[in-house]
Amino acid sequence: MSSLPDLSVDGLIRHLNASVSPAHSVEYSASRLLGAGFVETSFASLNEGLPPQGFIADAGILLAWKLPQQAIRQFRIVGAHTDSPCLKVKPLPDSGAFGWKQIGVEVYGGILNNSWLDRDLGLAGRVVLNDGSVQNVRIDQAVARIPQLAIHLDRDVNDRGLVLDRQVHLSPIWGLGQYRPGEFSEFLAEHLSVSASEISFWDIALFDLTPASLLGHDQSLLASGRLDNQVSCWAATEGLMSTSAHSGDTASVIALFDHEEVGSESTHGAAGPRLAWLLEALHVGTRTEFHEALSRSHCISADNAHAVHPNYPDRHEPAHRPLPNLGPVLKVNANQRYATSPESASIFLQTCDLAGVPHQVFVSKNSMPCGSTIGPITSTQLGIPTVDVGVAQLSMHSARELCGANDPALLARVIAHYFAV
Ligand code: CO
C-alpha cells in the first residue's frame, strides 16, 4: 500500500490511536515509510550498503533517512521520543486482596498520578517468546482500572489534595476472585495464540482506551494520550516523507528514541550509540571528515512545550507564554537544559519564515526548574548544533493531554522545509 505524506489532523489522530506504546509508534511510522518507498534495513546490516531512502526500526527506536545525490558533507536531523510516562506491568504481576484481583505495575517516568484514576485501561507492548521471536501485543479491551476512593470515604480530599502512594494506591484491579500466580501470563498468551510456557519475558504497559479527539466548540484543540511526544514523532516522519531527495550534499535523518522520560540512558535512548552508528555508516570518508561533517550539521530536537494555563498564568515567565495554534515553540534555557544556541535558533527561525509558519519562544521562570529533553543529550554526544522546539500543550504527562489542533501540522511543515533546504 503506497502512502503519501499526510499533514492533516486526521492523519495525526490515526498515528496517535495506533501509537499505544513505543513499539507500536515505531511499527506505525515504519508502515508509513514503507508505503512511501523507504527500504527497511537493520543495525546488523550497517556495513552492507545502506539504501538511499531507508529506515531501521528496532523495538522503541526508529531511524530513517534520505540521502543526497552527492557525497554527504552534512546532516540535518530531527530527533523526538517515542515513549510517554505510563504504568508498566511488573514481571510477577499477579496480586490482589479481599477478593479483588490486581496487576502489579511499575511507574514509568513522571506520570501525573491522579490522571490514571478511573480510566478504562488496555494493555500494549512487546513480548519475547522462548524461540527469540518478538511480538507486539495490543489488547484493546477495558482490562483494568485504578478506582479512586469514594468521596464519602475520603471526606477532606478536595481541600487537602489527593495524595497517592505510588506503591499502594496505583495497583489496578482487573477482576474478582482469588488471584493465582501465572494468571496474567496466561491471559497474555491467549491473546498471542501461544501457550503461557512459550512466553519468555515482556515489556507491557497500560494505556487509556479513549481515542484521540478534537475538542472545543470550534474543534480547535486536540485531546489524546501521549501527545508528548507522538506529535513530534508524527511531524518528523511525515515531514521526512514530504521532502524530495536532496540534490546537494545534505542527508536528512529522523531519530525517534525510546526512554526519554527516564533519562535517555539506554541502548535505544538518545544517550545510547545508535544514532552515531547510523551517521557513521551513512557517511563515506575518513573519521576526521566525519567529524567535519558533524560540525557542519544541525539538529532539531522536537518535544512538546508548556502552553500557558489560563488558571495558572503565574507559572510562566510573563513575556514568554506560549499559546496553542500560534506555531511551534522555540525553547531556550541559559543553563543548557535546552540545547538552543543563537546559531541553532537562527536556522530554525529562518526555516519557519521560509515555511510561512509563525513561532513562539519559551523560557522558564527563574523560580521554576526547567525541564529537559533529548536536545542537550544528542548535541553533547555528537557535537551537532541543536535547537529545542516543540508544540505547545497543556497537561503534560497526564494520561490525557491537550494541544492545538493546528500546531502539529505547522511543525511538520517546518520540518519538511528544513529537510528541503
Ligand atoms: Co517529551
Coordinates of N, CA, C and O and ligand atoms in Angstrom, one line a residue, residues 81 228-229 260-261 303, ligand 1:
H81 N 11.0 11.6 20.8 CA 11.0 10.4 21.5 C 9.6 9.7 21.4 O 8.6 10.3 21.3
D228 N 2.7 14.2 24.0 CA 4.2 14.2 24.3 C 4.7 12.8 24.3 O 4.5 12.0 25.2
N229 N 5.3 12.3 23.2 CA 5.8 13.1 22.2 C 5.4 12.6 20.8 O 6.2 12.7 19.8
E260 N 13.2 8.6 26.7 CA 13.5 10.0 27.1 C 12.9 10.3 28.5 O 13.5 11.1 29.2
E261 N 11.8 9.7 28.8 CA 11.1 10.0 30.0 C 11.8 9.5 31.2 O 11.4 9.9 32.4
D303 N 10.2 18.3 20.9 CA 9.4 17.8 22.1 C 8.5 18.8 22.6 O 8.8 20.0 22.5
Ligands
CO1 CO 8.5 14.8 26.0

